[in-house]
Tab-separated table of C-alpha atoms and ligand atoms in Angstrom:
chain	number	residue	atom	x	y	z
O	164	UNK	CA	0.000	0.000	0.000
O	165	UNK	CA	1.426	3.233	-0.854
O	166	UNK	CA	1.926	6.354	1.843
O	167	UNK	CA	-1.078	8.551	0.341
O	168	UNK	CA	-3.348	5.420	1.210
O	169	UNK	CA	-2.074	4.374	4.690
O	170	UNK	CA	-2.350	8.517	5.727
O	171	UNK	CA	-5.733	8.373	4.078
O	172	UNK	CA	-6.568	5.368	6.290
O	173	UNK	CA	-4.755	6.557	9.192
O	174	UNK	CA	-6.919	10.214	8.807
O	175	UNK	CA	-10.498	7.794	8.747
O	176	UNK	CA	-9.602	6.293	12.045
O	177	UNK	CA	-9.537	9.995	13.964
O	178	UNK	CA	-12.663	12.182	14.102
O	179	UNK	CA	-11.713	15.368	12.992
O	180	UNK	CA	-13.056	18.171	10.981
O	181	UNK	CA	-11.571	20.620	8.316
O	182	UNK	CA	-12.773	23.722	7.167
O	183	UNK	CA	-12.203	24.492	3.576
O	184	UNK	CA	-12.785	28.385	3.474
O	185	UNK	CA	-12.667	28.272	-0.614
O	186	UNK	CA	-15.959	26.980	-0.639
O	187	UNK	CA	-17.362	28.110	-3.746
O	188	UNK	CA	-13.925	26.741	-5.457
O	189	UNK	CA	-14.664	23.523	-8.124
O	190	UNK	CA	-11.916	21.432	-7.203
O	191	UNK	CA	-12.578	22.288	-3.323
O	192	UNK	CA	-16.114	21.575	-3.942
O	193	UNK	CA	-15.509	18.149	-5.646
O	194	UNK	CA	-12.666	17.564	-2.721
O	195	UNK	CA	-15.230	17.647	0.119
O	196	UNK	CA	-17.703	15.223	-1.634
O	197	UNK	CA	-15.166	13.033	-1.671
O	198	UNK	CA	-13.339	13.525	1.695
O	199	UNK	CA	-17.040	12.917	2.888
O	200	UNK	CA	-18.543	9.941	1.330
O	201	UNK	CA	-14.336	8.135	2.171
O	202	UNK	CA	-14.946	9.051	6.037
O	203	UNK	CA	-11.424	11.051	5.895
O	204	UNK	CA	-12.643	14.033	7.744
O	205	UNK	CA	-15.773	16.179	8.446
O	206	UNK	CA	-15.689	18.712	6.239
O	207	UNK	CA	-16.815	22.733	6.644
O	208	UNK	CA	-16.873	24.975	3.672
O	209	UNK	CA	-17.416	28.288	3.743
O	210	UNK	CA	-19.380	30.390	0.978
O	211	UNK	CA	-23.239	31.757	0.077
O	212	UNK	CA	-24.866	28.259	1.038
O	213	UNK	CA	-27.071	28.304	-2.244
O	214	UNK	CA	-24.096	29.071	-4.524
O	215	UNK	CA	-21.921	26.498	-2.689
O	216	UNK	CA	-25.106	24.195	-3.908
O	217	UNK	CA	-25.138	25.382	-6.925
O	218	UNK	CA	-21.424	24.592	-7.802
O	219	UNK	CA	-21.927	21.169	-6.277
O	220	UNK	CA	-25.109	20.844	-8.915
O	221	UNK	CA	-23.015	21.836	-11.681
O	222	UNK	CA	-20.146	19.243	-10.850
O	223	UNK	CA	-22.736	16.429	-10.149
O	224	UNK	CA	-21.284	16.627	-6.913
O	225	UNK	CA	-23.404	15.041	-3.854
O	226	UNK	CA	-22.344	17.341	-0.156
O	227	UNK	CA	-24.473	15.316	2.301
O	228	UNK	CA	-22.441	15.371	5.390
O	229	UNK	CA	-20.710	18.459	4.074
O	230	UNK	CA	-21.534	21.643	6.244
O	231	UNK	CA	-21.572	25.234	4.569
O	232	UNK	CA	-21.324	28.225	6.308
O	233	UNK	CA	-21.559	31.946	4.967
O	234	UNK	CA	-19.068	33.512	7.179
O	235	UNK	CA	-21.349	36.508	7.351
O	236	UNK	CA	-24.556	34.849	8.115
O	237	UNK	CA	-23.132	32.659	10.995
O	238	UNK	CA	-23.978	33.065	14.506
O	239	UNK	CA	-20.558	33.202	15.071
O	240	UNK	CA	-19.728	36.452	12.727
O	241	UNK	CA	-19.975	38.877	15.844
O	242	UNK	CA	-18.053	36.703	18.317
O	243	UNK	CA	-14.774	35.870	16.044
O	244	UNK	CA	-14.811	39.272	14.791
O	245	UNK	CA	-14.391	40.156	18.832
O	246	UNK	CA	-11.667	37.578	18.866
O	247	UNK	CA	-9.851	38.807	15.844
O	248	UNK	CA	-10.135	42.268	17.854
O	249	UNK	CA	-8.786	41.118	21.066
O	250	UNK	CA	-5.870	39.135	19.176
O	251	UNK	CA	-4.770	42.001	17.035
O	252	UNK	CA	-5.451	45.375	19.060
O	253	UNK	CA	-2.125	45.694	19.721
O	254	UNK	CA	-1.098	46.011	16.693
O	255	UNK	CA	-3.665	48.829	15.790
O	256	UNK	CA	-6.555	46.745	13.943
O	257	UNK	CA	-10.026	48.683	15.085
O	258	UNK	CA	-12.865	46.717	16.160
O	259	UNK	CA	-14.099	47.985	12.512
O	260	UNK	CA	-11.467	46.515	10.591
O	261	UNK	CA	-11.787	43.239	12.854
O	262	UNK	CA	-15.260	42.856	11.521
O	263	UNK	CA	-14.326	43.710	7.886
O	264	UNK	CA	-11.733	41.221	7.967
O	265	UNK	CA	-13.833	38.417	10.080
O	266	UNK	CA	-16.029	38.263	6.587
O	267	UNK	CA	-12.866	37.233	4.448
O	268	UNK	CA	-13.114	33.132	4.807
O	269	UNK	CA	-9.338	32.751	4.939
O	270	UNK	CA	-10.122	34.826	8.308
O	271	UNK	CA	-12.696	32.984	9.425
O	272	UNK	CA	-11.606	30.052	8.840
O	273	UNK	CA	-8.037	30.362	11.025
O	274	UNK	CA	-10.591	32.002	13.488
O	275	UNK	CA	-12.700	28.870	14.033
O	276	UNK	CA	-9.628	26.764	14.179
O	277	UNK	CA	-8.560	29.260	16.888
O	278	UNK	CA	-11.910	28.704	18.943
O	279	UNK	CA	-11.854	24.697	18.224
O	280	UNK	CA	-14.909	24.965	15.822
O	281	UNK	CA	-12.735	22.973	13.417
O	282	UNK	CA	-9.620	20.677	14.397
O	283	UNK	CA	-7.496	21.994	11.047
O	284	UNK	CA	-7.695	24.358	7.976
O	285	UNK	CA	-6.534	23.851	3.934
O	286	UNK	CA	-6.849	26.781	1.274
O	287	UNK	CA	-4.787	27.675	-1.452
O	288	UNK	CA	-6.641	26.311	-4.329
O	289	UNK	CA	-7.857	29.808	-5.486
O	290	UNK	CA	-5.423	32.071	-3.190
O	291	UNK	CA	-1.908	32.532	-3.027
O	292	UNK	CA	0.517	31.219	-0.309
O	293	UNK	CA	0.874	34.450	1.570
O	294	UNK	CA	-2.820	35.344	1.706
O	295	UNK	CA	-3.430	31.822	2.829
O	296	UNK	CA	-0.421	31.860	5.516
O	297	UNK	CA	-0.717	35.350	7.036
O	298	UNK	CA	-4.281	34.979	8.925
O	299	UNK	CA	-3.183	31.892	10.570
O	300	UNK	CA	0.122	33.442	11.236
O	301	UNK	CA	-1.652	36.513	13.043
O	302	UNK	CA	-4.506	34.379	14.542
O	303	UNK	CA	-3.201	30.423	15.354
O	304	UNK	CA	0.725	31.556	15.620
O	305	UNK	CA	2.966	28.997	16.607
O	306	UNK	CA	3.633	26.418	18.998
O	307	UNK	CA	4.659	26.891	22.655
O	308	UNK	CA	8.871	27.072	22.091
O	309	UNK	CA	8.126	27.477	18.466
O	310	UNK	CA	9.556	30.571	16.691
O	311	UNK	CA	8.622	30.395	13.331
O	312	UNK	CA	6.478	28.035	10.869
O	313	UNK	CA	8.250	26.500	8.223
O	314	UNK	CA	7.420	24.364	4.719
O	315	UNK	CA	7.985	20.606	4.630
O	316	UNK	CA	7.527	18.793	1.381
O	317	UNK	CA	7.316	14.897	1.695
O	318	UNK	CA	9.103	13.445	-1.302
O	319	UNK	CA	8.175	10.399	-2.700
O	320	UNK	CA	11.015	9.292	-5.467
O	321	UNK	CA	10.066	6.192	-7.625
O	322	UNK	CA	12.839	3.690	-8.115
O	323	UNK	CA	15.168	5.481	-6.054
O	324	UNK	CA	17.697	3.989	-3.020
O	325	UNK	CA	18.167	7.059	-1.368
O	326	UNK	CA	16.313	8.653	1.865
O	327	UNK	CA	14.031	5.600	2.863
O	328	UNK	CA	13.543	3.681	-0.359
O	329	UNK	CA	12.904	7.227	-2.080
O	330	UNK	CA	10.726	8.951	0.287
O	331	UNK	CA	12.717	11.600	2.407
O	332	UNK	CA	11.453	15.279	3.673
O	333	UNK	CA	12.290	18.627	2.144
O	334	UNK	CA	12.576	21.758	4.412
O	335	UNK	CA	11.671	24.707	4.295
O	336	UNK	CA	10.577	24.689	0.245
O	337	UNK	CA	7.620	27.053	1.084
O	338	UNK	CA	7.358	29.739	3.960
O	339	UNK	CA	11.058	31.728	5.153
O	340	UNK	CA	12.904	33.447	2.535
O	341	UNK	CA	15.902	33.880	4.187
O	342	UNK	CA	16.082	31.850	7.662
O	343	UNK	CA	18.521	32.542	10.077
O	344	UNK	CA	20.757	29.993	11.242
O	345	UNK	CA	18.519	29.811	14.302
O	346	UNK	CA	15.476	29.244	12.392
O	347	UNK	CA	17.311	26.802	10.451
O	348	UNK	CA	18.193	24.774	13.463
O	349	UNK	CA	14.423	25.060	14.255
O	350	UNK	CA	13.080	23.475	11.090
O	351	UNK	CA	15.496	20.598	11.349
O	352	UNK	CA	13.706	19.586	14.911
O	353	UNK	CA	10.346	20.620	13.260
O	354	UNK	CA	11.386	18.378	9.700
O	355	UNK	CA	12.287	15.206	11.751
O	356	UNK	CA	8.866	15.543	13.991
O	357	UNK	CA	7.027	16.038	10.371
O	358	UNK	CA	8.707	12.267	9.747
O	359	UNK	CA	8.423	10.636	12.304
O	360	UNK	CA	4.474	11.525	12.573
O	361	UNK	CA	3.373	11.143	9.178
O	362	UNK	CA	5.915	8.896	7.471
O	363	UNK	CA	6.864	7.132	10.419
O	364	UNK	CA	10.498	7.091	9.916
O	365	UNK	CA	13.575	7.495	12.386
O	366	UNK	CA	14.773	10.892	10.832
O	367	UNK	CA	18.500	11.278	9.914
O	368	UNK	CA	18.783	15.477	9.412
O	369	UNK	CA	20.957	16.636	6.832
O	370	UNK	CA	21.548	20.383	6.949
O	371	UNK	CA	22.420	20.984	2.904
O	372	UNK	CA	24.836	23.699	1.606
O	373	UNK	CA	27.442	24.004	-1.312
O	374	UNK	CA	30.121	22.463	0.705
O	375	UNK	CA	30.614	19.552	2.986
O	376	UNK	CA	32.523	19.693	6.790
O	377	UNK	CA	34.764	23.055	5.457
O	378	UNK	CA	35.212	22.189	1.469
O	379	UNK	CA	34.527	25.592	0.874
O	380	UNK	CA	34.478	28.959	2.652
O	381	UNK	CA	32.033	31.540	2.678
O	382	UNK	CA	29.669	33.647	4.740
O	383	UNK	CA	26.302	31.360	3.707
O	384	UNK	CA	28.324	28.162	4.390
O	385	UNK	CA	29.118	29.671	7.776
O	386	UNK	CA	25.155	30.286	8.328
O	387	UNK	CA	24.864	26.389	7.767
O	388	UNK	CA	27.506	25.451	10.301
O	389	UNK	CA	26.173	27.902	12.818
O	390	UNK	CA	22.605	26.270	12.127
O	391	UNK	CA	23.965	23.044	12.823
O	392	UNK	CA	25.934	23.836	15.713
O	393	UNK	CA	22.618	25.041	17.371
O	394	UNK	CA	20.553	22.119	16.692
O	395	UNK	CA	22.968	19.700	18.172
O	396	UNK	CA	23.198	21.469	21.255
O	397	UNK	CA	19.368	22.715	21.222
O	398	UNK	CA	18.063	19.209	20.644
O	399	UNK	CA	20.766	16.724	21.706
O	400	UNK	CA	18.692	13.675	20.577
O	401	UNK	CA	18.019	14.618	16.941
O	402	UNK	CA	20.578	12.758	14.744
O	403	UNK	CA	21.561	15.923	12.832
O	404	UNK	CA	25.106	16.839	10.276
O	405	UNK	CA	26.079	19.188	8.311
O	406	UNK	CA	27.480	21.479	6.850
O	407	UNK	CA	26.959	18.958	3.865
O	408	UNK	CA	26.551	18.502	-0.103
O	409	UNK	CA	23.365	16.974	-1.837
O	410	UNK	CA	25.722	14.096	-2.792
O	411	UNK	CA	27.308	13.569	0.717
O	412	UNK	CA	23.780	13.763	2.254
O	413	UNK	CA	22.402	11.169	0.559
O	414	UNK	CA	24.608	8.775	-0.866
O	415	UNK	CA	26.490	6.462	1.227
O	416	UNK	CA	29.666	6.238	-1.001
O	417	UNK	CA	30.383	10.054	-1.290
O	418	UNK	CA	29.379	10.712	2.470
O	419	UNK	CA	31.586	7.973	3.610
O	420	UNK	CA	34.763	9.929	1.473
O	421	UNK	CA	33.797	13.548	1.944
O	422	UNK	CA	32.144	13.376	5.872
O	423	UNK	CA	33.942	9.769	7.229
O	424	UNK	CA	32.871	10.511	11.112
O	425	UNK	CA	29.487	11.657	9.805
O	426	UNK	CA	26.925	9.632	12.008
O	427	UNK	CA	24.033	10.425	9.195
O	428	UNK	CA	26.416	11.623	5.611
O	429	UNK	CA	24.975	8.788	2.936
O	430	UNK	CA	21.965	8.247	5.006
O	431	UNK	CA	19.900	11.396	5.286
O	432	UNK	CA	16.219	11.479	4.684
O	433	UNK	CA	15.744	14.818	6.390
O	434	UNK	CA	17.109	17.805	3.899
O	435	UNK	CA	17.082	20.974	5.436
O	436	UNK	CA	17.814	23.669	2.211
O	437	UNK	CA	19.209	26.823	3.531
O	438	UNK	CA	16.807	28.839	2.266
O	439	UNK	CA	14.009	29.254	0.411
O	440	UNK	CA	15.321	30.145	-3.309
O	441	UNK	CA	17.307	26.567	-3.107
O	442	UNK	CA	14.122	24.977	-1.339
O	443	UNK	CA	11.376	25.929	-3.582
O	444	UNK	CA	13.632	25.312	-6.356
O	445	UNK	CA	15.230	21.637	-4.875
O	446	UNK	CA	12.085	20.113	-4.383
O	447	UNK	CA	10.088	21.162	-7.843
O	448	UNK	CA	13.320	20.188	-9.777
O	449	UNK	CA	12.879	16.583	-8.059
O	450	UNK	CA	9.019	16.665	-8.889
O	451	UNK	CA	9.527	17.141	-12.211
O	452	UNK	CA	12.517	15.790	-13.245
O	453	UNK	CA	12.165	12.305	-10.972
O	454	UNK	CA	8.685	12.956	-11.521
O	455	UNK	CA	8.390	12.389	-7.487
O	456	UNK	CA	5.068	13.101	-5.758
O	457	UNK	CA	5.162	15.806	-3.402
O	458	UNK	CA	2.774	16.001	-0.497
O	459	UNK	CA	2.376	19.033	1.442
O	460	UNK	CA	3.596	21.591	1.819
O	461	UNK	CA	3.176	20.477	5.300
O	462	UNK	CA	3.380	23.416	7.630
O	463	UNK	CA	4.926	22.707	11.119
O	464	UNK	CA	5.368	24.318	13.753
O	465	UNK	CA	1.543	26.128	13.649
O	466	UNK	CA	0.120	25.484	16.696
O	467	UNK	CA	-3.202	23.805	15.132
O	468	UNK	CA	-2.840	22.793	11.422
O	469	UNK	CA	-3.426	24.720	8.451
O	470	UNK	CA	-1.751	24.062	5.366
O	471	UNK	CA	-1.628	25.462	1.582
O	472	UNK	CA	-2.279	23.935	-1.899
O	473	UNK	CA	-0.772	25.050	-4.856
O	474	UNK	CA	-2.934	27.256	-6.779
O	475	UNK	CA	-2.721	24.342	-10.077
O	476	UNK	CA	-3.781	21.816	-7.489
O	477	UNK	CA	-5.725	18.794	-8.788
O	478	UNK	CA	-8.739	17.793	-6.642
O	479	UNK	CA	-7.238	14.681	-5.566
O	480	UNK	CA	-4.016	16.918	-3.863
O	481	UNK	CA	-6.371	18.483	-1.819
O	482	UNK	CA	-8.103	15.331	-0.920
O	483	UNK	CA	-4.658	14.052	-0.048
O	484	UNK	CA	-4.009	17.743	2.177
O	485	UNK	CA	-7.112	17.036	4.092
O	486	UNK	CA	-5.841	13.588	5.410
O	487	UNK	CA	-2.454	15.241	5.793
O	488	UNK	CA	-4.053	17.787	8.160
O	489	UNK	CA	-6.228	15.485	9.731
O	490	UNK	CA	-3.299	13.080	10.798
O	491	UNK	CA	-1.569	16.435	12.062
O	492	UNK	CA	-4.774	17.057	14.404
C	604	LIG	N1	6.564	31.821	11.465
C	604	LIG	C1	5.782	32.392	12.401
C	604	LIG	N2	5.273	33.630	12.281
C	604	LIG	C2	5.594	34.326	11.161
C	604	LIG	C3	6.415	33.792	10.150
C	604	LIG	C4	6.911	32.479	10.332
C	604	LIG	N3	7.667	31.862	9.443
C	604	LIG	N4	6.547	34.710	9.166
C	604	LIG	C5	5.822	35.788	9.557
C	604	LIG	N5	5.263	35.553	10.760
C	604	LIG	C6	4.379	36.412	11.520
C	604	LIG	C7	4.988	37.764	11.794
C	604	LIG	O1	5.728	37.739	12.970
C	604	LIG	C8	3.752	38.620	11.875
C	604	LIG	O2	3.170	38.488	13.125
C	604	LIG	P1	2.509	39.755	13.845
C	604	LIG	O3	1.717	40.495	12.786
C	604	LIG	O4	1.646	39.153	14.910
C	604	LIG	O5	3.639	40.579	14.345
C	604	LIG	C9	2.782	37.992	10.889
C	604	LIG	O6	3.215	36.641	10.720
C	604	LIG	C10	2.769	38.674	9.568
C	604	LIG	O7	4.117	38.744	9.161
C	604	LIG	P2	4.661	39.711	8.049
C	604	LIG	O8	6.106	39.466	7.827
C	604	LIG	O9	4.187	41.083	8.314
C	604	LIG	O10	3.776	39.210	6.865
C	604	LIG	P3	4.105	38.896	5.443
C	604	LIG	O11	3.078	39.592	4.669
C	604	LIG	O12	5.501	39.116	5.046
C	604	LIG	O13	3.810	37.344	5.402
C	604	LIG	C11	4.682	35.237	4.794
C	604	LIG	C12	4.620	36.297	5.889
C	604	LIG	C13	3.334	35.124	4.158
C	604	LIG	C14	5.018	33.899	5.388
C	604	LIG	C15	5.784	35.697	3.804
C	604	LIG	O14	7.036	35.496	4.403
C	604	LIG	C16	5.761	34.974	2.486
C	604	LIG	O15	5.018	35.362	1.609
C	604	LIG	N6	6.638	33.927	2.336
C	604	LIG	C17	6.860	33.273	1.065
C	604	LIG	C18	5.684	32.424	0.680
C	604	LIG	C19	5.854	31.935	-0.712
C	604	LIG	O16	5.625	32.671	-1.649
C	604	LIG	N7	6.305	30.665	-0.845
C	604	LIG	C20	6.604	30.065	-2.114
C	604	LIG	C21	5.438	29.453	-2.775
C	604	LIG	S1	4.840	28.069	-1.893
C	604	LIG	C22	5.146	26.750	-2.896
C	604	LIG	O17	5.650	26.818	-3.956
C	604	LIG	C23	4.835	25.461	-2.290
């Protein structure tokens, strides 16, 4: 069975329920008929009830099970807009604006993950990344101990020996443009959690740059060292290296020559990129050119789930988000 079907299973065994704030959205619209007649999650979606139905006629879609809610309309309108209020006062948003912004569903959808009224959250199908990301930045925020939310991709490489048997986690390919080497060391603890929980692996951390244990000096390389420095003394039990190479990360023979007392060199399923540009770019070249599936991005370190399609999503990837999220509950 492949990993998409055991998270899928995994996600029908918990009772949890997403709210899809891009209600009105086709693919979105198709995704919760599905998500609801496989038992995945409950599913919310938010949008004018009758032309939520009306999409759902169109698309021969059946939403039984499926609840809609026009932000607007909701007994709950006044209430999160008091919440959205009382979270962002302090940084000068009038009770006006609150209520203005309480209508948007991206807000009111991280604003009933806030009060529990859904367990997780998954947009992007019609919005970008940052629109979807900055409400439940200002309104979730991050774990306890948790400085900043960062991008996982889970990579799943066909025929491939490398990571475990091809799958292996991609950091940060979606969120921090330019981490520092604090944040870095924070997304490696945050990347092995993300592997452990949904792919169920013991995570080997490889923390990625142009050279490998000094090959090459230079103020970015330094950043990488400094990153890695941090995590082994921040969180003494991760198995964590680098400064290392793509090639010395992952395959034994060039680890075992170029990082030789390298507990994880050769064996790492944990990539941390050191920063976005290489990220973003690593894991698409992968997915494209290893045509690789890429799940996520999963976004850790949020201190209830939300995460972010791609705006060219297909209706089964946000199928496959839901379950994601749900497992992340
Ligand atoms: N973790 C936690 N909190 C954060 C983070 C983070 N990584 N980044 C920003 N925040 C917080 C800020 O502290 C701020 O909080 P506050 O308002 O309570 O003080 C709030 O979020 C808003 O932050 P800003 O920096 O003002 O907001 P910005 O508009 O810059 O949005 C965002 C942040 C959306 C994450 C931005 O950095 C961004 O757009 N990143 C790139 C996203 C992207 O385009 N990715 C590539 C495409 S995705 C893909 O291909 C899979």
């Amino acid at each position: 069975m492949d990993l998409i079907q055991i998270m899928k299973g995994k996600a029908c065994k918990k009772t949890t329920t997403i709210v899809l704030p891009e209600g009105t959205e086709e693919r979105t619209v198709q995704a919760a008929g599905i998500i609801t007649k496989e038992k995945i999650a409950k599913v919310i979606l938010l949008g004018e009830k009758n032309e939520v139905e009306a999409v759902a006629k169109k698309l021969n879609t059946n939403l039984d099970g499926v609840t809609i809610i026009n932000p607007i309309e909701s007994e709950k309108y006044k209430e999160y807009s008091q919440d959205l209020f009382e979270l962002r006062k302090n940084k000068g948003l009038t009770f006006e604006a609150a209520q203005e912004l309480a209508k948007n569903p991206l807000y009111y959808g991280a604003l009933m993950v806030n009060k529990d009224d859904a367990d997780g959250m998954v947009a992007g199908a019609q919005n970008t990344t940052g629109d979807v990301l900055r409400p439940a930045l200002q309104i979730i925020k991050t774990e306890k101990g948790i400085s900043s939310v960062s991008g996982a991709f889970i990579m799943i490489v066909p025929d491939c020996e490398f990571g475990e048997k091809g799958v292996m986690v991609f950091a940060d390919c979606a969120v921090n443009p330019n981490p520092t080497a604090e944040q870095l060391a924070e997304m490696a603890y945050l990347s092995a959690k993300t592997a452990k929980a949904l792919v169920g692996f013991e995570p080997k951390v490889g923390m990625l740059s142009f050279s490998t244990k000094g090959s090459a000096q230079h103020e970015l390389v330094d950043k990488v060292v400094r990153a890695t420095q941090i995590a082994k003394e921040k969180y003494p039990d991760l198995d964590v290296d680098g400064e290392l190479q793509a090639d010395a990360a992952l395959v034994p023979k060039v680890g075992s020559s170029k990082a030789p007392d390298s507990k994880v060199a050769g064996k790492v399923n944990v990539l941390i990129f050191p920063d976005l540009q290489s990220g973003n770019i690593g894991y698409k070249l992968v997915q494209r050119l290893a045509k690789a599936e890429a799940v996520g991005p999963v976004l850790q370190g949020m201190n209830k789930p939300v995460n972010d399609l791609s705006r060219g999503c297909s209706i089964e990837d946000i199928v496959n988000t839901v379950a994601m999220t749900a497992l992340q509950c």
